[in-house]
C-alpha positions as MATLAB code, in Angstrom:
seq = 'PAAYILTSGQIDAFEAREGEAFPGTCRNVIAEQNQCFGELALLYDFPRRCTTIAREESVVFSLDRATFVCSVREAYFQRRRQHEIVLGSIETLQQVTREESAMVADLA';
ca = [
       0.023   -0.022   -0.012;
       0.987    3.580   -0.625;
      -0.452    7.097   -0.431;
      -0.224    9.419   -3.336;
      -0.148   13.160   -3.745;
      -1.244   14.826   -6.951;
       0.936   17.850   -7.871;
      -0.482   18.513  -11.264;
      -3.029   17.022  -13.619;
      -6.300   15.142  -13.016;
      -6.951   11.632  -12.009;
     -10.205    9.643  -11.971;
     -10.860    7.081   -9.290;
     -12.977    4.105  -10.411;
     -14.561    1.448   -8.253;
     -15.889   -1.714   -9.821;
     -18.790   -3.214   -7.880;
     -19.937   -6.701   -8.121;
     -21.096   -7.380  -11.569;
     -19.440   -4.188  -13.168;
     -16.846   -4.394  -15.800;
     -13.303   -3.132  -15.011;
     -12.477   -0.373  -14.134;
     -16.040    0.174  -12.893;
     -17.664    3.561  -12.439;
     -15.907    6.778  -11.799;
     -16.532    7.643   -8.110;
     -14.205   10.531   -7.656;
     -12.141   13.064   -9.600;
      -8.749   14.054   -8.055;
      -7.896   17.381   -9.437;
      -6.674   19.662   -6.706;
      -2.922   20.341   -6.459;
      -1.487   18.508   -3.442;
      -4.557   16.367   -3.038;
      -3.916   13.102   -1.422;
      -5.463    9.634   -2.208;
      -4.810    6.194   -1.168;
      -4.048    7.199    2.440;
      -6.480    4.770    4.022;
      -4.845    1.750    2.397;
      -1.480    3.141    3.855;
      -2.758    3.717    7.310;
      -4.665    0.405    7.672;
      -2.403   -1.696    5.474;
      -5.116   -3.080    3.076;
      -5.538   -2.914   -0.590;
      -7.205    0.114   -2.239;
     -10.722   -0.134   -3.381;
     -10.328    2.011   -6.361;
      -8.378    1.982   -9.514;
      -6.948    5.367  -10.599;
      -6.478    6.439  -14.180;
      -4.926    9.749  -15.167;
      -7.318   11.823  -17.179;
      -4.471   14.000  -18.496;
      -0.841   14.101  -18.062;
      -0.238   14.218  -14.318;
       2.618   14.303  -11.749;
       2.096   12.075   -8.569;
       4.373   11.450   -5.715;
       4.043    8.220   -3.693;
       4.695    7.468   -0.067;
       5.189    3.735    0.620;
       4.148    2.149    3.877;
       7.674    1.333    5.088;
       8.745    4.996    4.692;
       5.486    6.105    6.283;
       5.992    3.864    9.340;
       9.538    4.854    9.753;
       8.628    8.568    9.599;
       5.811    8.223   12.157;
       8.140    6.316   14.550;
      10.806    8.829   14.261;
       8.428   11.840   14.906;
       7.062    9.952   17.894;
      10.509    9.424   19.386;
      11.532   13.009   18.796;
       8.319   14.289   20.550;
       8.898   11.827   23.362;
      12.486   13.106   23.894;
      11.337   16.683   23.950;
       8.673   15.792   26.571;
      11.257   14.042   28.645;
      13.634   17.160   28.495;
      10.744   19.393   29.720;
       9.629   16.838   32.436;
      13.303   16.586   33.551;
      13.459   20.348   34.091;
      10.454   20.336   36.485;
      11.747   20.375   39.979;
       8.728   18.403   41.396;
       9.425   15.569   39.088;
      13.212   15.223   39.872;
      12.469   12.375   42.228;
      10.713   10.096   39.819;
      12.463    7.248   38.126;
      13.440    7.338   34.379;
      10.663    4.731   33.712;
       8.092    6.814   35.520;
       9.241    9.896   33.662;
       8.952    8.030   30.324;
       5.469    6.923   31.132;
       4.355   10.547   31.748;
       6.135   11.597   28.569;
       4.129    8.995   26.601;
       0.952   10.471   27.952;
       1.837   14.078   27.027;
];
């Protein structure tokens, strides 16, 4: 799975329901610059429901699942480190253990 970002052009999204010939019926037109599609398949790790076909010459960037997961994890750890620094500077919390501080940082 991957998410896609349209930077120029137009893309039609088709969905073939039971009994319909491929590619099915056009359900959506993706035409706005920087419009994203396919993100649900990326987030939930399941196949896309729609087939996309460029209506005109288009430029699309893709974000694969492995890169997405790596980016989300890195952002989480950076945010957690920032919270731990702030929590470490609070005098009242100087007596808590590192594990307890980490638990609080996860809640922030």
